[in-house]
Amino acid sequence: MPIAAGNRKLVLEGYEAWLHATDAEKSPYAASLFAKLMTDFGSANYEGMTQTEVEAVILLPE
C-alpha cells in the first residue's frame, strides 16, 4: 500500500521533533525506537501506519 505524502511528512516531522526533544542522533536504532514508541510497540497505528511502515518511511532516502 502506498504511503501518502502527507502522512510521510507528518511522520518525518514527528521524528525530527522527537530527536530534538530527546537529544538523540539520527540512526536506524533511533528510527526503530521511534516507530516502536509511536505505535505502542506495534499494537497501534501512528498517522495510520504500522510500526514497520513508520520505520520504513524514516529510513527511506530523502
PDB file of N, CA and C in Angstrom:
ATOM      1  N   MET A   1       0.840  -1.169   0.000  1.00  0.00           N
ATOM      2  CA  MET A   1       0.000   0.000   0.000  1.00  0.00           C
ATOM      3  C   MET A   1       0.889   1.238   0.000  1.00  0.00           C
ATOM      4  N   PRO A   2       0.668   2.152  -0.936  1.00  0.00           N
ATOM      5  CA  PRO A   2       1.474   3.371  -0.969  1.00  0.00           C
ATOM      6  C   PRO A   2       1.188   4.249   0.249  1.00  0.00           C
ATOM      7  N   ILE A   3       2.207   4.938   0.684  1.00  0.00           N
ATOM      8  CA  ILE A   3       2.080   5.838   1.825  1.00  0.00           C
ATOM      9  C   ILE A   3       1.889   7.252   1.290  1.00  0.00           C
ATOM     10  N   ALA A   4       0.840   7.904   1.744  1.00  0.00           N
ATOM     11  CA  ALA A   4       0.529   9.257   1.283  1.00  0.00           C
ATOM     12  C   ALA A   4       1.648  10.216   1.669  1.00  0.00           C
ATOM     13  N   ALA A   5       1.914  11.172   0.785  1.00  0.00           N
ATOM     14  CA  ALA A   5       2.978  12.151   1.030  1.00  0.00           C
ATOM     15  C   ALA A   5       2.721  12.933   2.313  1.00  0.00           C
ATOM     16  N   GLY A   6       1.462  13.240   2.587  1.00  0.00           N
ATOM     17  CA  GLY A   6       1.126  13.973   3.807  1.00  0.00           C
ATOM     18  C   GLY A   6       1.457  13.181   5.056  1.00  0.00           C
ATOM     19  N   ASN A   7       1.165  11.876   5.027  1.00  0.00           N
ATOM     20  CA  ASN A   7       1.486  11.025   6.174  1.00  0.00           C
ATOM     21  C   ASN A   7       2.992  10.907   6.351  1.00  0.00           C
ATOM     22  N   ARG A   8       3.707  10.776   5.247  1.00  0.00           N
ATOM     23  CA  ARG A   8       5.170  10.689   5.311  1.00  0.00           C
ATOM     24  C   ARG A   8       5.734  11.956   5.951  1.00  0.00           C
ATOM     25  N   LYS A   9       5.197  13.103   5.538  1.00  0.00           N
ATOM     26  CA  LYS A   9       5.665  14.380   6.076  1.00  0.00           C
ATOM     27  C   LYS A   9       5.414  14.455   7.581  1.00  0.00           C
ATOM     28  N   LEU A  10       4.224  14.044   8.025  1.00  0.00           N
ATOM     29  CA  LEU A  10       3.903  14.081   9.451  1.00  0.00           C
ATOM     30  C   LEU A  10       4.818  13.170  10.263  1.00  0.00           C
ATOM     31  N   VAL A  11       5.101  11.991   9.738  1.00  0.00           N
ATOM     32  CA  VAL A  11       5.996  11.067  10.441  1.00  0.00           C
ATOM     33  C   VAL A  11       7.392  11.669  10.546  1.00  0.00           C
ATOM     34  N   LEU A  12       7.893  12.221   9.450  1.00  0.00           N
ATOM     35  CA  LEU A  12       9.238  12.797   9.475  1.00  0.00           C
ATOM     36  C   LEU A  12       9.321  14.007  10.407  1.00  0.00           C
ATOM     37  N   GLU A  13       8.278  14.823  10.430  1.00  0.00           N
ATOM     38  CA  GLU A  13       8.254  15.959  11.354  1.00  0.00           C
ATOM     39  C   GLU A  13       8.224  15.478  12.802  1.00  0.00           C
ATOM     40  N   GLY A  14       7.432  14.451  13.065  1.00  0.00           N
ATOM     41  CA  GLY A  14       7.373  13.876  14.410  1.00  0.00           C
ATOM     42  C   GLY A  14       8.706  13.289  14.829  1.00  0.00           C
ATOM     43  N   TYR A  15       9.362  12.614  13.903  1.00  0.00           N
ATOM     44  CA  TYR A  15      10.673  12.015  14.174  1.00  0.00           C
ATOM     45  C   TYR A  15      11.696  13.100  14.493  1.00  0.00           C
ATOM     46  N   GLU A  16      11.718  14.158  13.687  1.00  0.00           N
ATOM     47  CA  GLU A  16      12.654  15.266  13.926  1.00  0.00           C
ATOM     48  C   GLU A  16      12.399  15.913  15.289  1.00  0.00           C
ATOM     49  N   ALA A  17      11.133  16.125  15.628  1.00  0.00           N
ATOM     50  CA  ALA A  17      10.793  16.723  16.925  1.00  0.00           C
ATOM     51  C   ALA A  17      11.216  15.810  18.068  1.00  0.00           C
ATOM     52  N   TRP A  18      11.001  14.517  17.903  1.00  0.00           N
ATOM     53  CA  TRP A  18      11.389  13.541  18.926  1.00  0.00           C
ATOM     54  C   TRP A  18      12.904  13.516  19.091  1.00  0.00           C
ATOM     55  N   LEU A  19      13.636  13.543  17.975  1.00  0.00           N
ATOM     56  CA  LEU A  19      15.100  13.580  18.059  1.00  0.00           C
ATOM     57  C   LEU A  19      15.558  14.810  18.834  1.00  0.00           C
ATOM     58  N   HIS A  20      14.958  15.940  18.534  1.00  0.00           N
ATOM     59  CA  HIS A  20      15.326  17.188  19.211  1.00  0.00           C
ATOM     60  C   HIS A  20      14.993  17.110  20.705  1.00  0.00           C
ATOM     61  N   ALA A  21      13.801  16.620  21.029  1.00  0.00           N
ATOM     62  CA  ALA A  21      13.360  16.556  22.427  1.00  0.00           C
ATOM     63  C   ALA A  21      14.198  15.595  23.257  1.00  0.00           C
ATOM     64  N   THR A  22      14.687  14.538  22.625  1.00  0.00           N
ATOM     65  CA  THR A  22      15.459  13.533  23.359  1.00  0.00           C
ATOM     66  C   THR A  22      16.956  13.715  23.194  1.00  0.00           C
ATOM     67  N   ASP A  23      17.350  14.695  22.386  1.00  0.00           N
ATOM     68  CA  ASP A  23      18.763  14.947  22.100  1.00  0.00           C
ATOM     69  C   ASP A  23      19.430  13.712  21.491  1.00  0.00           C
ATOM     70  N   ALA A  24      18.659  12.984  20.683  1.00  0.00           N
ATOM     71  CA  ALA A  24      19.166  11.776  20.029  1.00  0.00           C
ATOM     72  C   ALA A  24      19.699  12.120  18.644  1.00  0.00           C
ATOM     73  N   GLU A  25      20.499  11.243  18.107  1.00  0.00           N
ATOM     74  CA  GLU A  25      21.049  11.382  16.759  1.00  0.00           C
ATOM     75  C   GLU A  25      20.262  10.491  15.804  1.00  0.00           C
ATOM     76  N   LYS A  26      20.166  10.910  14.541  1.00  0.00           N
ATOM     77  CA  LYS A  26      19.523  10.078  13.523  1.00  0.00           C
ATOM     78  C   LYS A  26      20.311   8.788  13.368  1.00  0.00           C
ATOM     79  N   SER A  27      19.607   7.678  13.380  1.00  0.00           N
ATOM     80  CA  SER A  27      20.237   6.376  13.179  1.00  0.00           C
ATOM     81  C   SER A  27      19.138   5.344  12.944  1.00  0.00           C
ATOM     82  N   PRO A  28      19.496   4.187  12.410  1.00  0.00           N
ATOM     83  CA  PRO A  28      18.500   3.129  12.266  1.00  0.00           C
ATOM     84  C   PRO A  28      17.910   2.717  13.620  1.00  0.00           C
ATOM     85  N   TYR A  29      18.738   2.729  14.668  1.00  0.00           N
ATOM     86  CA  TYR A  29      18.244   2.382  16.003  1.00  0.00           C
ATOM     87  C   TYR A  29      17.215   3.409  16.474  1.00  0.00           C
ATOM     88  N   ALA A  30      17.511   4.693  16.282  1.00  0.00           N
ATOM     89  CA  ALA A  30      16.579   5.751  16.687  1.00  0.00           C
ATOM     90  C   ALA A  30      15.276   5.641  15.899  1.00  0.00           C
ATOM     91  N   ALA A  31      15.365   5.350  14.616  1.00  0.00           N
ATOM     92  CA  ALA A  31      14.165   5.191  13.786  1.00  0.00           C
ATOM     93  C   ALA A  31      13.312   4.036  14.297  1.00  0.00           C
ATOM     94  N   SER A  32      13.963   2.935  14.630  1.00  0.00           N
ATOM     95  CA  SER A  32      13.254   1.771  15.146  1.00  0.00           C
ATOM     96  C   SER A  32      12.596   2.078  16.489  1.00  0.00           C
ATOM     97  N   LEU A  33      13.322   2.738  17.366  1.00  0.00           N
ATOM     98  CA  LEU A  33      12.778   3.075  18.680  1.00  0.00           C
ATOM     99  C   LEU A  33      11.600   4.038  18.549  1.00  0.00           C
ATOM    100  N   PHE A  34      11.734   5.050  17.706  1.00  0.00           N
ATOM    101  CA  PHE A  34      10.637   5.995  17.475  1.00  0.00           C
ATOM    102  C   PHE A  34       9.403   5.249  16.974  1.00  0.00           C
ATOM    103  N   ALA A  35       9.582   4.377  15.995  1.00  0.00           N
ATOM    104  CA  ALA A  35       8.454   3.621  15.438  1.00  0.00           C
ATOM    105  C   ALA A  35       7.797   2.760  16.512  1.00  0.00           C
ATOM    106  N   LYS A  36       8.603   2.122  17.341  1.00  0.00           N
ATOM    107  CA  LYS A  36       8.051   1.288  18.418  1.00  0.00           C
ATOM    108  C   LYS A  36       7.261   2.131  19.413  1.00  0.00           C
ATOM    109  N   LEU A  37       7.833   3.247  19.824  1.00  0.00           N
ATOM    110  CA  LEU A  37       7.164   4.096  20.812  1.00  0.00           C
ATOM    111  C   LEU A  37       5.879   4.709  20.266  1.00  0.00           C
ATOM    112  N   MET A  38       5.904   5.160  19.026  1.00  0.00           N
ATOM    113  CA  MET A  38       4.731   5.819  18.451  1.00  0.00           C
ATOM    114  C   MET A  38       3.606   4.842  18.130  1.00  0.00           C
ATOM    115  N   THR A  39       3.923   3.562  17.986  1.00  0.00           N
ATOM    116  CA  THR A  39       2.887   2.563  17.695  1.00  0.00           C
ATOM    117  C   THR A  39       2.620   1.672  18.900  1.00  0.00           C
ATOM    118  N   ASP A  40       3.075   2.103  20.076  1.00  0.00           N
ATOM    119  CA  ASP A  40       2.901   1.316  21.301  1.00  0.00           C
ATOM    120  C   ASP A  40       3.393  -0.114  21.079  1.00  0.00           C
ATOM    121  N   PHE A  41       4.601  -0.209  20.578  1.00  0.00           N
ATOM    122  CA  PHE A  41       5.275  -1.471  20.287  1.00  0.00           C
ATOM    123  C   PHE A  41       4.452  -2.363  19.365  1.00  0.00           C
ATOM    124  N   GLY A  42       3.883  -1.729  18.335  1.00  0.00           N
ATOM    125  CA  GLY A  42       3.182  -2.468  17.292  1.00  0.00           C
ATOM    126  C   GLY A  42       1.710  -2.717  17.541  1.00  0.00           C
ATOM    127  N   SER A  43       1.177  -2.293  18.680  1.00  0.00           N
ATOM    128  CA  SER A  43      -0.232  -2.574  18.969  1.00  0.00           C
ATOM    129  C   SER A  43      -1.175  -1.463  18.508  1.00  0.00           C
ATOM    130  N   ALA A  44      -0.626  -0.384  17.963  1.00  0.00           N
ATOM    131  CA  ALA A  44      -1.454   0.728  17.483  1.00  0.00           C
ATOM    132  C   ALA A  44      -0.837   1.285  16.203  1.00  0.00           C
ATOM    133  N   ASN A  45      -1.555   2.174  15.550  1.00  0.00           N
ATOM    134  CA  ASN A  45      -1.039   2.835  14.355  1.00  0.00           C
ATOM    135  C   ASN A  45      -0.633   4.265  14.679  1.00  0.00           C
ATOM    136  N   TYR A  46       0.321   4.774  13.936  1.00  0.00           N
ATOM    137  CA  TYR A  46       0.757   6.164  14.060  1.00  0.00           C
ATOM    138  C   TYR A  46       0.539   6.810  12.706  1.00  0.00           C
ATOM    139  N   GLU A  47      -0.283   7.849  12.654  1.00  0.00           N
ATOM    140  CA  GLU A  47      -0.651   8.504  11.391  1.00  0.00           C
ATOM    141  C   GLU A  47      -1.156   7.473  10.378  1.00  0.00           C
ATOM    142  N   GLY A  48      -1.875   6.467  10.872  1.00  0.00           N
ATOM    143  CA  GLY A  48      -2.469   5.450  10.017  1.00  0.00           C
ATOM    144  C   GLY A  48      -1.498   4.387   9.526  1.00  0.00           C
ATOM    145  N   MET A  49      -0.297   4.352  10.088  1.00  0.00           N
ATOM    146  CA  MET A  49       0.719   3.404   9.632  1.00  0.00           C
ATOM    147  C   MET A  49       1.136   2.453  10.745  1.00  0.00           C
ATOM    148  N   THR A  50       1.555   1.274  10.341  1.00  0.00           N
ATOM    149  CA  THR A  50       2.060   0.290  11.289  1.00  0.00           C
ATOM    150  C   THR A  50       3.489   0.645  11.694  1.00  0.00           C
ATOM    151  N   GLN A  51       3.981  -0.056  12.687  1.00  0.00           N
ATOM    152  CA  GLN A  51       5.353   0.155  13.153  1.00  0.00           C
ATOM    153  C   GLN A  51       6.348  -0.030  12.014  1.00  0.00           C
ATOM    154  N   THR A  52       6.183  -1.062  11.228  1.00  0.00           N
ATOM    155  CA  THR A  52       7.087  -1.343  10.113  1.00  0.00           C
ATOM    156  C   THR A  52       7.043  -0.235   9.071  1.00  0.00           C
ATOM    157  N   GLU A  53       5.850   0.263   8.775  1.00  0.00           N
ATOM    158  CA  GLU A  53       5.715   1.342   7.793  1.00  0.00           C
ATOM    159  C   GLU A  53       6.341   2.638   8.297  1.00  0.00           C
ATOM    160  N   VAL A  54       6.138   2.951   9.578  1.00  0.00           N
ATOM    161  CA  VAL A  54       6.736   4.164  10.153  1.00  0.00           C
ATOM    162  C   VAL A  54       8.252   4.090  10.052  1.00  0.00           C
ATOM    163  N   GLU A  55       8.807   2.963  10.426  1.00  0.00           N
ATOM    164  CA  GLU A  55      10.262   2.790  10.363  1.00  0.00           C
ATOM    165  C   GLU A  55      10.757   2.903   8.923  1.00  0.00           C
ATOM    166  N   ALA A  56      10.043   2.304   7.991  1.00  0.00           N
ATOM    167  CA  ALA A  56      10.446   2.356   6.581  1.00  0.00           C
ATOM    168  C   ALA A  56      10.423   3.785   6.053  1.00  0.00           C
ATOM    169  N   VAL A  57       9.407   4.558   6.427  1.00  0.00           N
ATOM    170  CA  VAL A  57       9.310   5.954   5.988  1.00  0.00           C
ATOM    171  C   VAL A  57      10.531   6.732   6.458  1.00  0.00           C
ATOM    172  N   ILE A  58      10.923   6.531   7.695  1.00  0.00           N
ATOM    173  CA  ILE A  58      12.061   7.268   8.257  1.00  0.00           C
ATOM    174  C   ILE A  58      13.362   6.869   7.571  1.00  0.00           C
ATOM    175  N   LEU A  59      13.501   5.608   7.273  1.00  0.00           N
ATOM    176  CA  LEU A  59      14.761   5.117   6.717  1.00  0.00           C
ATOM    177  C   LEU A  59      14.879   5.288   5.207  1.00  0.00           C
ATOM    178  N   LEU A  60      13.779   5.664   4.531  1.00  0.00           N
ATOM    179  CA  LEU A  60      13.854   5.911   3.086  1.00  0.00           C
ATOM    180  C   LEU A  60      14.767   7.099   2.818  1.00  0.00           C
ATOM    181  N   PRO A  61      15.585   7.002   1.776  1.00  0.00           N
ATOM    182  CA  PRO A  61      16.415   8.165   1.441  1.00  0.00           C
ATOM    183  C   PRO A  61      15.531   9.333   1.006  1.00  0.00           C
ATOM    184  N   GLU A  62      15.953  10.521   1.334  1.00  0.00           N
ATOM    185  CA  GLU A  62      15.162  11.714   1.002  1.00  0.00           C
ATOM    186  C   GLU A  62      15.324  12.099  -0.440  1.00  0.00           C
TER     187      GLU A  62
END
